[in-house]
Coordinates of C-alpha atoms in Angstrom, one line a residue:
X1 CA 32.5 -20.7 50.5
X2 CA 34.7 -17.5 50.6
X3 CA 32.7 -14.0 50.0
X4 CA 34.5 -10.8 48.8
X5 CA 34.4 -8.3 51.0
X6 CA 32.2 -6.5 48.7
X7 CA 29.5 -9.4 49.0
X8 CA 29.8 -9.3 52.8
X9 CA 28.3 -5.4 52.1
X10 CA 25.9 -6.4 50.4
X11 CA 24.3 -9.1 52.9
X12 CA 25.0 -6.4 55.9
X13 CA 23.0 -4.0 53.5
X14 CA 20.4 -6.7 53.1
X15 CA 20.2 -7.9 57.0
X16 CA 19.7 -4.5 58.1
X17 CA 16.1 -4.5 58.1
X18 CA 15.7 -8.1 59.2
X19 CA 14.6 -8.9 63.0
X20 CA 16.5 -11.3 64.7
X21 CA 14.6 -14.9 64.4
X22 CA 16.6 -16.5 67.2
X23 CA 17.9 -14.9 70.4
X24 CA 20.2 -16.7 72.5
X25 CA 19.4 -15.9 76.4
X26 CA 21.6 -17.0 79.3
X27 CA 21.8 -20.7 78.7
X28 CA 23.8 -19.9 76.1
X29 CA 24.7 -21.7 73.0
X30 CA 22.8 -24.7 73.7
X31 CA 21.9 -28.0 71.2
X32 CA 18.6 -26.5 70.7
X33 CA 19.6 -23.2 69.9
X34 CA 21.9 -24.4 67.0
X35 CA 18.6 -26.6 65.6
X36 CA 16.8 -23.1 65.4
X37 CA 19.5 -21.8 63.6
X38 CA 19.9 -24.4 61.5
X39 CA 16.0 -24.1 60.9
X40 CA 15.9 -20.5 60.0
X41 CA 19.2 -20.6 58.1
X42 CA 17.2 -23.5 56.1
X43 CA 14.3 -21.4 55.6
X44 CA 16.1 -17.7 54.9
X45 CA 19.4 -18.0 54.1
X46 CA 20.4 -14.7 55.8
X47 CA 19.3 -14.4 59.5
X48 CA 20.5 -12.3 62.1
X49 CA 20.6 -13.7 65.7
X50 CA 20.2 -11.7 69.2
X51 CA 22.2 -12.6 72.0
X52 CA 21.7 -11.9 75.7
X53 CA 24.5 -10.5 78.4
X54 CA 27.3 -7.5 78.0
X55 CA 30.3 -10.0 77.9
X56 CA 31.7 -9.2 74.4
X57 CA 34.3 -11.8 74.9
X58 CA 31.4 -14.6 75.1
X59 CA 29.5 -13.0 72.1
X60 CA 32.0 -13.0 70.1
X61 CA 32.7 -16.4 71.4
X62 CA 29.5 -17.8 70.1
X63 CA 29.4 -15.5 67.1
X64 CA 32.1 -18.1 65.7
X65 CA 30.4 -21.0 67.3
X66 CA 27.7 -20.6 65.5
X67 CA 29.9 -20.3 62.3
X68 CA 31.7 -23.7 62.9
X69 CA 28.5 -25.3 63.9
X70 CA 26.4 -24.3 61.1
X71 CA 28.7 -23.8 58.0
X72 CA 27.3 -20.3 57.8
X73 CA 29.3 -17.9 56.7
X74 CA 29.4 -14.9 59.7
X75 CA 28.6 -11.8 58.0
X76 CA 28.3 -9.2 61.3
X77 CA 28.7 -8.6 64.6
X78 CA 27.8 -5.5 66.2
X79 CA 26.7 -5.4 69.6
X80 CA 24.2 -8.0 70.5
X81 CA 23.1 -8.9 66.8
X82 CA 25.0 -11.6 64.9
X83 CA 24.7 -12.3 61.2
X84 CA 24.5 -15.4 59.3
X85 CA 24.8 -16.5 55.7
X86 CA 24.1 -20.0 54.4
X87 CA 23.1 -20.6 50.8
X88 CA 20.4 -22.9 50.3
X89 CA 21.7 -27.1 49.2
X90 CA 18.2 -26.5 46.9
X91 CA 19.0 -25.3 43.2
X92 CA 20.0 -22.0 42.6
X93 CA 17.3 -21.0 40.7
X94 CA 15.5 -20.9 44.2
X95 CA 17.8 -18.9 46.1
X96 CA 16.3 -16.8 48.1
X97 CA 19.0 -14.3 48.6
X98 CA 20.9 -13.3 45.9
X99 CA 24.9 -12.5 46.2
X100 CA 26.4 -10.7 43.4
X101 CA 29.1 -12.3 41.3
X102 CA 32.1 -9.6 42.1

């Protein structure tokens, strides 16, 4: 699935009051981790992620880990918070976030 930039606005606009559900400490991105993910992306749709250290190389590293891994679609990345969009395999009458058709 390929968003429009204008759509990727409008999840960063939406994610900016979430809390992160998973944060990723210094085991790093480990087989459990992605479960959680894969959980919360499940359950929300749009999550945002925390992850531990100061090497931006490695977080931006697992920012597109986490991508591949998942099939989410990476909204964000700034600083230590990561963005995530997945729609839900349910019917889209269920959807709980909603993208606008641009």
């Amino acid at each position: 699935m390929k968003l429009s930039t204008k759509q990727i606005a409008h999840l960063r606009g939406l994610a900016h009051d979430l809390n992160p559900v998973v944060m990723i400490g210094n085991n790093g991105l480990t087989e459990s981790v992605i479960k959680e993910i894969e959980l919360n992306l499940n359950a929300h749709e749009l999550i945002k992620v925390q992850v531990a250290g100061d090497d931006r190389n490695a977080r931006k590293a697992i920012f597109e880990d986490i991508s591949n891994k998942t099939d989410a679609i990476a909204v964000h990345h700034i600083g230590k918070q990561l963005v995530f969009y997945r729609p839900s395999s349910t019917v889209k009458e269920s959807a709980k976030v909603v993208v606008p058709k641009i």
